[in-house]
mmCIF file of C-alpha atoms in Angstrom:
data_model
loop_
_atom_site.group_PDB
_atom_site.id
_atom_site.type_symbol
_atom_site.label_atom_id
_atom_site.label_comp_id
_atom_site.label_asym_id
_atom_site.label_seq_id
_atom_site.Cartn_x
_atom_site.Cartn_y
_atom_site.Cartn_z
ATOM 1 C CA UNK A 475 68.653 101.098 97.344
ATOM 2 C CA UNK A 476 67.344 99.335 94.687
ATOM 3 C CA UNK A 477 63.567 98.465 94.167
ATOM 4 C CA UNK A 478 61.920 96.782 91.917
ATOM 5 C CA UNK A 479 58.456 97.909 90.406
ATOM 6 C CA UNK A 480 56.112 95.697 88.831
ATOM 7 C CA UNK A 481 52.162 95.293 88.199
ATOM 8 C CA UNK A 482 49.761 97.899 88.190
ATOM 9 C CA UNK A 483 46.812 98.474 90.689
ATOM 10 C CA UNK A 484 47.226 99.017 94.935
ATOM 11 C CA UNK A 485 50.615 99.252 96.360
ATOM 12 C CA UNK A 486 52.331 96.673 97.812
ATOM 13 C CA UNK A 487 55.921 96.762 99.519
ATOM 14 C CA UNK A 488 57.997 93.463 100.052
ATOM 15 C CA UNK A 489 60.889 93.104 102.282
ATOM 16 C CA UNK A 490 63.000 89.977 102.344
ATOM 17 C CA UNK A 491 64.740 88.203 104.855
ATOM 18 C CA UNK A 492 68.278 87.904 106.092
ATOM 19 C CA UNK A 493 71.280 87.281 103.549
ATOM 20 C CA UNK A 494 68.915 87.466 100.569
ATOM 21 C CA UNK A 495 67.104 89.609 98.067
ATOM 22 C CA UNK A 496 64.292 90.436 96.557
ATOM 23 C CA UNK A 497 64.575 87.728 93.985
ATOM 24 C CA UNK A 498 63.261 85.576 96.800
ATOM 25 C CA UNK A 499 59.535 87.170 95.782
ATOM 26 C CA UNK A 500 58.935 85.234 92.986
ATOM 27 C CA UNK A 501 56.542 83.134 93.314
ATOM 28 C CA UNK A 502 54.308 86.033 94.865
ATOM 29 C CA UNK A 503 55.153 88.708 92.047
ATOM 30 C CA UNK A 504 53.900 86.173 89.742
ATOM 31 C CA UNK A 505 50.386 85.731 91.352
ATOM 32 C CA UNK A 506 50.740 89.437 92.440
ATOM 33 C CA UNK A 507 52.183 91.586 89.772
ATOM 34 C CA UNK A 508 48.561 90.804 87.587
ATOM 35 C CA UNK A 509 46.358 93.217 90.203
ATOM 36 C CA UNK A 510 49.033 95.042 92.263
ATOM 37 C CA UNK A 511 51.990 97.113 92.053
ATOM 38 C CA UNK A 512 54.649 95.411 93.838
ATOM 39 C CA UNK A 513 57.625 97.467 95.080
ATOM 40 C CA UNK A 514 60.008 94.438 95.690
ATOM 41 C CA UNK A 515 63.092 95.765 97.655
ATOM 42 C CA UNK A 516 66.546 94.740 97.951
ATOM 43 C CA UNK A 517 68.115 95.471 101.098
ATOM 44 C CA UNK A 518 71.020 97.540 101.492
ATOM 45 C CA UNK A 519 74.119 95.134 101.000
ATOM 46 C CA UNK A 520 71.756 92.671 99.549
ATOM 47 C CA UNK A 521 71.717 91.554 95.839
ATOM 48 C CA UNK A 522 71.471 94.944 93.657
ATOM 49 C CA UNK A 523 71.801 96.881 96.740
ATOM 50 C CA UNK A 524 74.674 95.424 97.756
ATOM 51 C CA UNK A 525 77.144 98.938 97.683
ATOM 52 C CA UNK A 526 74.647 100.695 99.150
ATOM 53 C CA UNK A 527 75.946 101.563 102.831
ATOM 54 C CA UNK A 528 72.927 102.573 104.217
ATOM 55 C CA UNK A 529 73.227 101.064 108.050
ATOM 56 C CA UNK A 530 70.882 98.015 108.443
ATOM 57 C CA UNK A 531 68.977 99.991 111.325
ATOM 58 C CA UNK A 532 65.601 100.346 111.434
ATOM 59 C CA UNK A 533 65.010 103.953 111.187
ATOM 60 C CA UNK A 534 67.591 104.681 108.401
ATOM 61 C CA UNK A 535 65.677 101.312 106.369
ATOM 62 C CA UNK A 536 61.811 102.566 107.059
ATOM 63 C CA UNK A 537 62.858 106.151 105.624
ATOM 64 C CA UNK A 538 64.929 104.857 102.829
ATOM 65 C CA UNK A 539 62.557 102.669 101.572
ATOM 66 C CA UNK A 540 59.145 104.922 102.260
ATOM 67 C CA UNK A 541 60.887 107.924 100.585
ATOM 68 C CA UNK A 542 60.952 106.082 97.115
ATOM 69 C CA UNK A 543 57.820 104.304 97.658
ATOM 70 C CA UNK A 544 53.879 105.432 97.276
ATOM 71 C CA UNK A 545 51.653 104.697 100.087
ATOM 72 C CA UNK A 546 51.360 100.828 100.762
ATOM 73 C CA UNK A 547 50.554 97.709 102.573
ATOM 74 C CA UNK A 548 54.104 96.812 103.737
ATOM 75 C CA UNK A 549 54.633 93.099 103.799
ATOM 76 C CA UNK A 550 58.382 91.777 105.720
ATOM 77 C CA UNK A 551 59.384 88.027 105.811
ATOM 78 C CA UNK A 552 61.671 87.191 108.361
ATOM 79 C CA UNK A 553 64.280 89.929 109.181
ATOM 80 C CA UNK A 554 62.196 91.959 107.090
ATOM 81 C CA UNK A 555 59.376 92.016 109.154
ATOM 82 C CA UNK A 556 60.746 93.849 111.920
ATOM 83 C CA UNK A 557 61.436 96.775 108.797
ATOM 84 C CA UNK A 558 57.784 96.193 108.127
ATOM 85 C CA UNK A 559 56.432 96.416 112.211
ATOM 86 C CA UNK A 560 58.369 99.468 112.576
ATOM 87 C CA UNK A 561 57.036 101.406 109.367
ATOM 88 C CA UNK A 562 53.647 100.343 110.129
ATOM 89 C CA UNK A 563 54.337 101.814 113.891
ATOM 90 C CA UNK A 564 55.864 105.044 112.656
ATOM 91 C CA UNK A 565 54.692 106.003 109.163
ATOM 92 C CA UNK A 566 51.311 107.105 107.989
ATOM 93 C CA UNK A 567 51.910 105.977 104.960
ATOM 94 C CA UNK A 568 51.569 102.464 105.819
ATOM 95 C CA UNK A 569 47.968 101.101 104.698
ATOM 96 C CA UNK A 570 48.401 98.107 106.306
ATOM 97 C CA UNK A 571 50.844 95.290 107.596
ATOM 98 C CA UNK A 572 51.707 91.596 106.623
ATOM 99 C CA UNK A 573 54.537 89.848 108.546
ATOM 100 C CA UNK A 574 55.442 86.414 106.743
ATOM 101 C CA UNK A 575 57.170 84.167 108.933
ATOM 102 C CA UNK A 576 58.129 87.293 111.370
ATOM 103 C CA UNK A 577 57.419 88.189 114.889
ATOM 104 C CA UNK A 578 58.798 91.679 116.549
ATOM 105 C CA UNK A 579 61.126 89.393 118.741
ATOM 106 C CA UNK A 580 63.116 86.849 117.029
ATOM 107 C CA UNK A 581 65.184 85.413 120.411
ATOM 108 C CA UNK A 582 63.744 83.671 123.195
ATOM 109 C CA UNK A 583 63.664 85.034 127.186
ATOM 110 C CA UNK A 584 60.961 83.863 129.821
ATOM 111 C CA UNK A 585 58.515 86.344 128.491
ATOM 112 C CA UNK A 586 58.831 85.114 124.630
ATOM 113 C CA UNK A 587 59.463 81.336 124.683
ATOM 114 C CA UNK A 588 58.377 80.771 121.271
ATOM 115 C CA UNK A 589 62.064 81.812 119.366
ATOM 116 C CA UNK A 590 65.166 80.767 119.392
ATOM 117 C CA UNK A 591 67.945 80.814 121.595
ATOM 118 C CA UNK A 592 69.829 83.821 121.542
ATOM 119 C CA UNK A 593 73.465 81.828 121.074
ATOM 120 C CA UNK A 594 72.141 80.694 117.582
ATOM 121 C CA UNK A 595 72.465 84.177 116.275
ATOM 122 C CA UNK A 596 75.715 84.406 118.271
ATOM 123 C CA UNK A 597 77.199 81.214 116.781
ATOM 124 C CA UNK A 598 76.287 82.703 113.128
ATOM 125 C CA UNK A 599 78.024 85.972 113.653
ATOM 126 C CA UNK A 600 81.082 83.647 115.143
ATOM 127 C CA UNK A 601 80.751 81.383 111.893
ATOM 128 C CA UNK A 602 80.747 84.321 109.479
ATOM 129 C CA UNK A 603 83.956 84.962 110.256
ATOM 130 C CA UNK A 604 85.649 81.511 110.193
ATOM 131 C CA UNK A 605 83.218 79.902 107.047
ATOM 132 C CA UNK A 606 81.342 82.325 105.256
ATOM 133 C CA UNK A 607 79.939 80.327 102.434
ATOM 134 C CA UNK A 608 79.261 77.478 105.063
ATOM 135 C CA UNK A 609 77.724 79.709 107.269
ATOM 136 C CA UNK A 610 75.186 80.959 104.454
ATOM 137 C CA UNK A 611 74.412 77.328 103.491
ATOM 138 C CA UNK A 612 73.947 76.088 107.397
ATOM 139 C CA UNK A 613 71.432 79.158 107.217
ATOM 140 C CA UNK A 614 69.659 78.091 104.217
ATOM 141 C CA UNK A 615 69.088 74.551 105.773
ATOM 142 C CA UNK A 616 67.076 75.895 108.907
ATOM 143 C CA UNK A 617 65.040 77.978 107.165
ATOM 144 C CA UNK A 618 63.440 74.889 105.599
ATOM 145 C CA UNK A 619 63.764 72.660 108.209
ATOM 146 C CA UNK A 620 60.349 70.507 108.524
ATOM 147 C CA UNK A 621 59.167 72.235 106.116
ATOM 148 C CA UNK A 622 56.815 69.708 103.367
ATOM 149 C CA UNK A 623 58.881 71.102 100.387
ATOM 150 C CA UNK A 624 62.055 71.254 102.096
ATOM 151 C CA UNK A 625 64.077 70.185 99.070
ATOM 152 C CA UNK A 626 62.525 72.111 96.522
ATOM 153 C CA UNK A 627 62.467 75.121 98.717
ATOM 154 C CA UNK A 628 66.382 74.738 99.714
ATOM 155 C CA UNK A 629 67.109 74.271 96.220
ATOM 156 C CA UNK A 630 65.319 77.851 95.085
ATOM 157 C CA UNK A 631 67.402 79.707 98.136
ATOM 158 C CA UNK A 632 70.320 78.352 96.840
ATOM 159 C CA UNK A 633 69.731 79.789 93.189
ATOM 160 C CA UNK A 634 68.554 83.162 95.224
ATOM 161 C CA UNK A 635 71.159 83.686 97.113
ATOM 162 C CA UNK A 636 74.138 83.535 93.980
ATOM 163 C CA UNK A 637 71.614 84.841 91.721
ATOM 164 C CA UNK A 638 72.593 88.618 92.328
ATOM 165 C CA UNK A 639 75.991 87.780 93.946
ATOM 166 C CA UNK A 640 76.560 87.483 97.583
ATOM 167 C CA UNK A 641 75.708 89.899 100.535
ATOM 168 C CA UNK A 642 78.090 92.303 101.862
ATOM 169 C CA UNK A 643 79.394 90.606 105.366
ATOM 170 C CA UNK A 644 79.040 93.859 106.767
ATOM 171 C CA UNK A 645 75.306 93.434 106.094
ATOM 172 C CA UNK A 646 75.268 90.338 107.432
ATOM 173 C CA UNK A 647 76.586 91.006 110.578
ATOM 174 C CA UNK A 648 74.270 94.133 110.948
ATOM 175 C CA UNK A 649 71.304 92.623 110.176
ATOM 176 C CA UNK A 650 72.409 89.364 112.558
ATOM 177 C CA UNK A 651 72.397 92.116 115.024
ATOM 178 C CA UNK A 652 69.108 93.525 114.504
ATOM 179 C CA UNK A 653 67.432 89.842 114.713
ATOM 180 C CA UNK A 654 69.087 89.391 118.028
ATOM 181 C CA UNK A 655 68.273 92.538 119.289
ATOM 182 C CA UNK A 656 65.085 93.797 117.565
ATOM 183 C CA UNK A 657 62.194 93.610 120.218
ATOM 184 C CA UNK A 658 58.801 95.656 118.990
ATOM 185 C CA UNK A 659 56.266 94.132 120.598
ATOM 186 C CA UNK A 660 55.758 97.448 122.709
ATOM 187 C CA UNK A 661 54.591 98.814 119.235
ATOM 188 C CA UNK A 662 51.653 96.205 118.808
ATOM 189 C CA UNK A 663 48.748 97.337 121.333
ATOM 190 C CA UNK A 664 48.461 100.738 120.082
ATOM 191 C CA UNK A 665 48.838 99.198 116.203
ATOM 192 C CA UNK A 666 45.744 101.094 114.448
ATOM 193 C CA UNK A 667 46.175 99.808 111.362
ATOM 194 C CA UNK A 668 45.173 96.382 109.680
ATOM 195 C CA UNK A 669 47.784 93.032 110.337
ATOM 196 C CA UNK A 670 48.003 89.846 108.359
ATOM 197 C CA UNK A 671 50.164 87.415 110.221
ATOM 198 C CA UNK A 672 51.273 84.363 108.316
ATOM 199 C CA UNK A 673 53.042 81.278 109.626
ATOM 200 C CA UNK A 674 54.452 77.856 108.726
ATOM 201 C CA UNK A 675 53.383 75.436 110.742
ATOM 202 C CA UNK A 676 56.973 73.381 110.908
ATOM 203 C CA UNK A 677 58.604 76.838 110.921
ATOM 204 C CA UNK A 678 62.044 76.018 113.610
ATOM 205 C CA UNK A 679 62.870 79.634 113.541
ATOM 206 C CA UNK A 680 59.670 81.786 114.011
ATOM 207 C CA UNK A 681 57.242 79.348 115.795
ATOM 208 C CA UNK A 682 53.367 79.876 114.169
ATOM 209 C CA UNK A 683 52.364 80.076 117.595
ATOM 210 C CA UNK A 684 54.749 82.813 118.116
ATOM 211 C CA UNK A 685 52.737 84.595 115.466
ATOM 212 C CA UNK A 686 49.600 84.269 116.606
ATOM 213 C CA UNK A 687 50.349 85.462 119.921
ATOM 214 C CA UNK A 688 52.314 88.331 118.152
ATOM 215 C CA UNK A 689 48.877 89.256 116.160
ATOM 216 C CA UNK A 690 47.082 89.146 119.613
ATOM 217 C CA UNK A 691 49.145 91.792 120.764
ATOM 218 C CA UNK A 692 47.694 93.976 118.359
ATOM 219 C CA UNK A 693 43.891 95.669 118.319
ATOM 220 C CA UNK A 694 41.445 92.092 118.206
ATOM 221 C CA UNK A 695 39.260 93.798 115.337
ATOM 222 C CA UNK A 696 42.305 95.123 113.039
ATOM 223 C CA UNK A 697 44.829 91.636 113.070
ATOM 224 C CA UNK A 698 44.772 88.269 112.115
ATOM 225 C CA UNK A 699 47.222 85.147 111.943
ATOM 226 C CA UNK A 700 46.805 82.125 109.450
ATOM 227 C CA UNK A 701 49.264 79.184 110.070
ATOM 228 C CA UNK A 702 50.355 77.144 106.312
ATOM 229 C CA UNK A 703 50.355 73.397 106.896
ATOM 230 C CA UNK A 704 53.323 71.759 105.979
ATOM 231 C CA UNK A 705 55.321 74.867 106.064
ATOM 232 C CA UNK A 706 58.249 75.946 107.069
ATOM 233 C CA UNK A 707 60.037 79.595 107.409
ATOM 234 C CA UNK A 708 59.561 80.093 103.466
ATOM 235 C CA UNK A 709 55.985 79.212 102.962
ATOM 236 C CA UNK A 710 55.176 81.394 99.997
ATOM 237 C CA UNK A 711 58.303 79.054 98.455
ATOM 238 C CA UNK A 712 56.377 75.710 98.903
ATOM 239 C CA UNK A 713 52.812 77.147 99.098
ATOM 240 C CA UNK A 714 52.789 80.359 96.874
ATOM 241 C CA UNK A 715 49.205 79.850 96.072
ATOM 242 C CA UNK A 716 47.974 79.993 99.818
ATOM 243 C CA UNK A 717 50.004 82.469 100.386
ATOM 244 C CA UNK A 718 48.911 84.975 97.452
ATOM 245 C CA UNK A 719 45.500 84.162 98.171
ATOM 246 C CA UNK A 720 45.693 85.368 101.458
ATOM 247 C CA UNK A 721 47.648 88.671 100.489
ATOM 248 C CA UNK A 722 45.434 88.932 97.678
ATOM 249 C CA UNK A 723 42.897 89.097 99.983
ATOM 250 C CA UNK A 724 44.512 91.145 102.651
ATOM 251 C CA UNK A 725 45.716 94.280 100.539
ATOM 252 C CA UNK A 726 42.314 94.310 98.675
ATOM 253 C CA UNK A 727 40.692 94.631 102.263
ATOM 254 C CA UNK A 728 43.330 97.544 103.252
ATOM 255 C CA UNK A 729 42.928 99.186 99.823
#
C-alpha cells in the first residue's frame, strides 16, 4: 500500500474517499505538511496502490495501514471514514479521530434518516458495469452537488481521479459494498478517545446533521461536530483554510 510521508512534527493519517487517492489531500498537506507529519494513504486499488489486492475490508485496511504508520490522529473523508471509526474503535494507537464528510452509516433506514437511499449505491455498482467512465463522472457530480465551489471543486476531482490512473473496478465494487453495508455506530458510545466531526452544510451525500448526531453518539466531553457553510461533500476542496484550521487545531489538542 502506498503512503505518502510528508512534514515533520505530530502524526497525522489521511484516508480518502471512494474511487480516489490520496492526491485528493492537497490542499490540507499544504497548510499541514509545515507542523505535522502527514501519512497520506492511497487505498488499495486506488492511484499508486492500485495492484495492491489487499481486500477493501475493514480489518485487513486498519492493520495494513497502522502497521506502516506511527501512532496518530486518523482523519477519513467519506468512505474513508468508516477505515478511520474502526481504527479509532480497535487500535490503541489511534490518538484521536477526525471524520470529514463521514458518518459510520452511509445508507438510510428508519433509525438513520439522514443518508441516502440504499438503491443509489445499488444503481452505481449496476452502472459500473455497463459505463464505467460515466459512472465515475456521475459520482464526481454528487459529491459537489450544492456545494458554493461546485465548479472549481468538480474540476480538481476530475484532475484527481486521472492523475494516478484509474481505480481497479474490483476496488470499486468492494468499497461500493462497504458504504452500503458499513454500519459502526455501535462503536461510538464507548469511543474514549477525542472526535472532530466536520460537515458541509449542502453536503447531498452525508447530511451535516447526520454528523452531528453521529458525534453525539460518542462521549459529550471527548467529540465535537463543526458544519462548513457553503459546503458540500469535499469541503477541504472549496474551504481548505477552515478546514486546516480546525485540524490544526484538533491534532494539536490530541497531541
Amino acid at each position: 500500500m502506498h503512503i505518502h510521508v510528508t512534514g515533520r512534527g505530530p502524526a497525522l493519517v489521511l484516508i480518502h474517499g471512494w474511487a480516489l487517492h490520496g492526491g485528493i489531500f492537497a490542499p490540507l498537506v499544504e497548510r499541514l505538511s509545515p507542523r505535522f507529519q502527514l501519512h497520506v494513504v492511497d487505498l488499495p486499488g486506488h492511484g499508486f496502490s492500485r495492484d495492491d489486492a489487499t481486500p477493501l475490508r475493514l480489518p485487513y485496511l486498519v492493520n495494513a495501514i497502522a502497521a506502516a504508520t506511527p501512532p496518530a490522529v486518523w482523519c477519513g473523508w467519506s468512505l474513508g471514514g468508516l477505515v478511520a471509526l474502526h481504527a479509532a474503535a480497535t487500535l490503541p494507537q489511534v490518538r484521536g479521530l477526525a471524520m470529514l464528510a463521514a458518518t459510520p452509516r452511509f445508507v438510510r433506514d428508519d433509525s438513520w434518516p439522514d443518508a441516502v437511499e440504499r438503491s443509489v449505491f445499488e444503481q452505481f455498482g449496476h452502472d459500473l458495469e455497463q459505463d464505467y467512465r460515466g459512472t465515475l463522472e456521475r459520482f464526481l457530480a454528487l459529491d459537489v452537488m450544492g456545494s458554493q465551489h461546485a465548479r472549481s471543486e468538480l474540476r480538481a476531482l476530475r484532475d484527481a481521479l486521472v492523475e494516478r490512473g484509474e481505480p481497479a473496478p474490483r476496488a470499486l465494487h468492494e468499497g461500493l459494498s462497504l458504504l452500503e453495508r458499513g454500519d459502526l455506530r455501535g462503536a461510538l458510545p464507548t469511543l474514549r478517545k477525542p472526535g472532530l466531526w466536520i460537515g458541509g452544510q449542502r453536503d447531498r451525500l452525508v447530511p451535516a446533521r447526520a454528523m452531528h448526531t453521529a458525534a453525539a453518539l460518542a462521549p459529550a466531553d471527548l467529540h465535537v461536530a463543526h458544519t462548513i457553510d457553503g459546503g458540500g461533500h469535499a469541503p477541504f476542496l472549496g474551504h481548505a483554510d477552515h478546514v486546516a484550521e480546525l485540524l490544526h487545531a484538533f491534532v494539536d489538542r490530541c497531541s
